[in-house]
């Protein structure tokens, strides 16, 4: 059962040789052909850019100020929840009917990225791309020779992400412990330094300053130094108010009496004014009382004054050495105390870190052994599944095994693997890197990718010339295998093989021509005669090629020739 369209369309403007082109893809197997140099690589570059690849400003078409690429994708139901979660975490709204629109605008000075018209980072594009599209290029033929790449493929097949995460987490903790141990040794003082640091601790703790104490002492010192002046001034104020021969209260009292006399002559207003006088007299008496109380709190204590000066002197000395403020003094105390404690307890800390390291390594080994056991349990299934795919690609009696070598446990467990392969019965199993034929390597790669596709949830697969260096009946088998793979995934395959092109359900051609003196590339869909003509070209042209092309289309796409 075929899937719905997933990568629905791509639009490209002013990228490399392409001025403007748009292509609508079909569900299933889409094949892209064209002469060498026509611009098929631009299509692959477009996909890479839409998946978060770094933009090369030099790729902007000559004479244009910017390049714009975009794509429309329909989400398969099985990925809707995961993609929706990714987008919601970045405040991006889903479009109706589970549609996604990705767009990038590239200028000489900047790049802007959008998902559903919301601005996003390259990291978000990359995370989304990892969920939706897997690109397999010819360069992977070389990477597949590396044991680390083989382990990646094998683990993806086995679905061991949870066990791998356990190993990774323990390695992170081991590295953190190592950093902590290095930091301890790096900051550990010598015996002479420790003695000096202890002197700093003793000196500061002897004074034991408190936060803000220097400011409080300054206020108290100023008050104590001016106590005599304060007492004398307060006494003068009280006298002026209440005790001198010409005291303010006495004079206001005289005014009060005069107003009372006026009340007898002109009743009314004088009485009101006399009331105001009473209020002034009461306020003046209250003021005098408050001044006396204030002065009574100020003591002429020479010993207290000396004590304040000594305290201020001690704190200022600490500030000069470790400040400039008390914050610096406290920081110096904390640093010195920490380093003295580290020196005194160095052996204890070393012992604790060593014990932690030992325990983590034990746990890592257990997790790595568990992971190794799980890997070995599925190794035979992996070999059998790949050989089944290889049989459909012409290796009827091939053998493939996974060779395990134990290594020091680490983030990827304790296994180094080597995929061992024999193309024919009776031949010795040899590492993939020993395969001489690039055509054999291409088919092994396709078999591995096909097996992975059955367990991966990535719905869109892109193959860039994975059929390189094969031909004839083998190329037919590769085309049929790709078509079979397209039953569960959307495939986009860039190919030079007419047999593979004939197997495609949808055929597109990248063509290059000169328009107004400039070279322009575009992608066009092919049907019926134009498709037949392209396959004839791929076969070398001529009557025999035309007959062969029709035979291929009838065989691989009945009713479409």
Short mmCIF file of N, CA and C in Angstrom, two decimals, residues 5 44 51 84 99 132 148 176 190 203 210 218 320-321 362 365 369 383 402 450-451 454 456 472 527 541 544 560:
data_model
loop_
_atom_site.label_atom_id
_atom_site.label_comp_id
_atom_site.label_asym_id
_atom_site.label_seq_id
_atom_site.Cartn_x
_atom_site.Cartn_y
_atom_site.Cartn_z
N UNK A 5 1.24 11.49 -0.63
CA UNK A 5 2.35 12.40 -0.92
C UNK A 5 2.92 12.94 0.38
N UNK A 44 19.72 18.35 -5.05
CA UNK A 44 20.17 17.76 -3.79
C UNK A 44 20.60 18.85 -2.81
N UNK A 51 16.91 21.28 4.93
CA UNK A 51 17.07 20.48 6.14
C UNK A 51 18.01 21.13 7.15
N UNK A 84 4.44 17.89 15.75
CA UNK A 84 3.62 18.91 16.43
C UNK A 84 4.27 19.33 17.73
N UNK A 99 -0.19 19.98 7.01
CA UNK A 99 0.76 20.47 6.00
C UNK A 99 1.89 21.25 6.66
N UNK A 132 12.04 13.80 8.98
CA UNK A 132 11.27 13.63 7.75
C UNK A 132 12.04 13.05 6.58
N UNK A 148 32.76 2.68 12.63
CA UNK A 148 31.84 3.54 13.40
C UNK A 148 30.54 3.76 12.65
N UNK A 176 32.50 14.37 33.87
CA UNK A 176 32.28 15.40 34.89
C UNK A 176 33.13 15.11 36.13
N UNK A 190 49.82 24.50 47.79
CA UNK A 190 50.94 23.80 48.43
C UNK A 190 50.86 24.03 49.93
N UNK A 203 43.03 36.04 60.19
CA UNK A 203 43.00 37.49 60.29
C UNK A 203 41.59 38.03 60.12
N UNK A 210 30.77 42.33 59.86
CA UNK A 210 29.44 41.98 59.41
C UNK A 210 29.08 42.84 58.20
N UNK A 218 30.68 54.22 60.69
CA UNK A 218 30.99 55.59 60.25
C UNK A 218 29.97 56.57 60.83
N UNK A 320 41.60 47.42 52.91
CA UNK A 320 42.78 47.77 52.11
C UNK A 320 43.47 46.53 51.56
N UNK A 321 43.48 45.46 52.34
CA UNK A 321 44.18 44.24 51.92
C UNK A 321 43.36 43.38 50.97
N UNK A 362 31.94 0.64 36.86
CA UNK A 362 31.25 -0.64 37.05
C UNK A 362 29.87 -0.61 36.40
N UNK A 365 30.16 -0.62 32.66
CA UNK A 365 30.47 -1.95 32.13
C UNK A 365 29.22 -2.83 32.09
N UNK A 369 27.74 -4.24 28.71
CA UNK A 369 27.56 -5.68 28.52
C UNK A 369 26.12 -6.00 28.11
N UNK A 383 22.03 -9.88 9.54
CA UNK A 383 22.70 -10.50 8.40
C UNK A 383 21.73 -11.16 7.45
N UNK A 402 28.15 -10.03 11.22
CA UNK A 402 28.69 -8.92 12.02
C UNK A 402 29.75 -9.49 12.95
N UNK A 450 17.73 -0.37 2.56
CA UNK A 450 16.40 -0.94 2.47
C UNK A 450 15.99 -1.59 3.78
N UNK A 451 16.93 -2.32 4.39
CA UNK A 451 16.66 -2.95 5.68
C UNK A 451 16.39 -1.89 6.74
N UNK A 454 12.92 -0.24 6.69
CA UNK A 454 11.81 -1.02 7.24
C UNK A 454 11.65 -0.81 8.74
N UNK A 456 13.14 2.23 10.29
CA UNK A 456 13.16 3.67 10.54
C UNK A 456 11.78 4.26 10.29
N UNK A 472 22.94 -3.30 -16.79
CA UNK A 472 22.33 -4.54 -17.24
C UNK A 472 21.22 -5.03 -16.33
N UNK A 527 6.53 12.39 -19.36
CA UNK A 527 5.46 11.40 -19.52
C UNK A 527 5.50 10.87 -20.95
N UNK A 541 21.04 6.55 -27.47
CA UNK A 541 20.35 6.96 -28.70
C UNK A 541 20.46 5.89 -29.80
N UNK A 544 18.23 0.88 -31.82
CA UNK A 544 18.32 -0.19 -30.83
C UNK A 544 17.99 0.34 -29.44
N UNK A 560 2.85 2.05 -19.32
CA UNK A 560 3.34 3.43 -19.32
C UNK A 560 4.26 3.71 -20.49
#
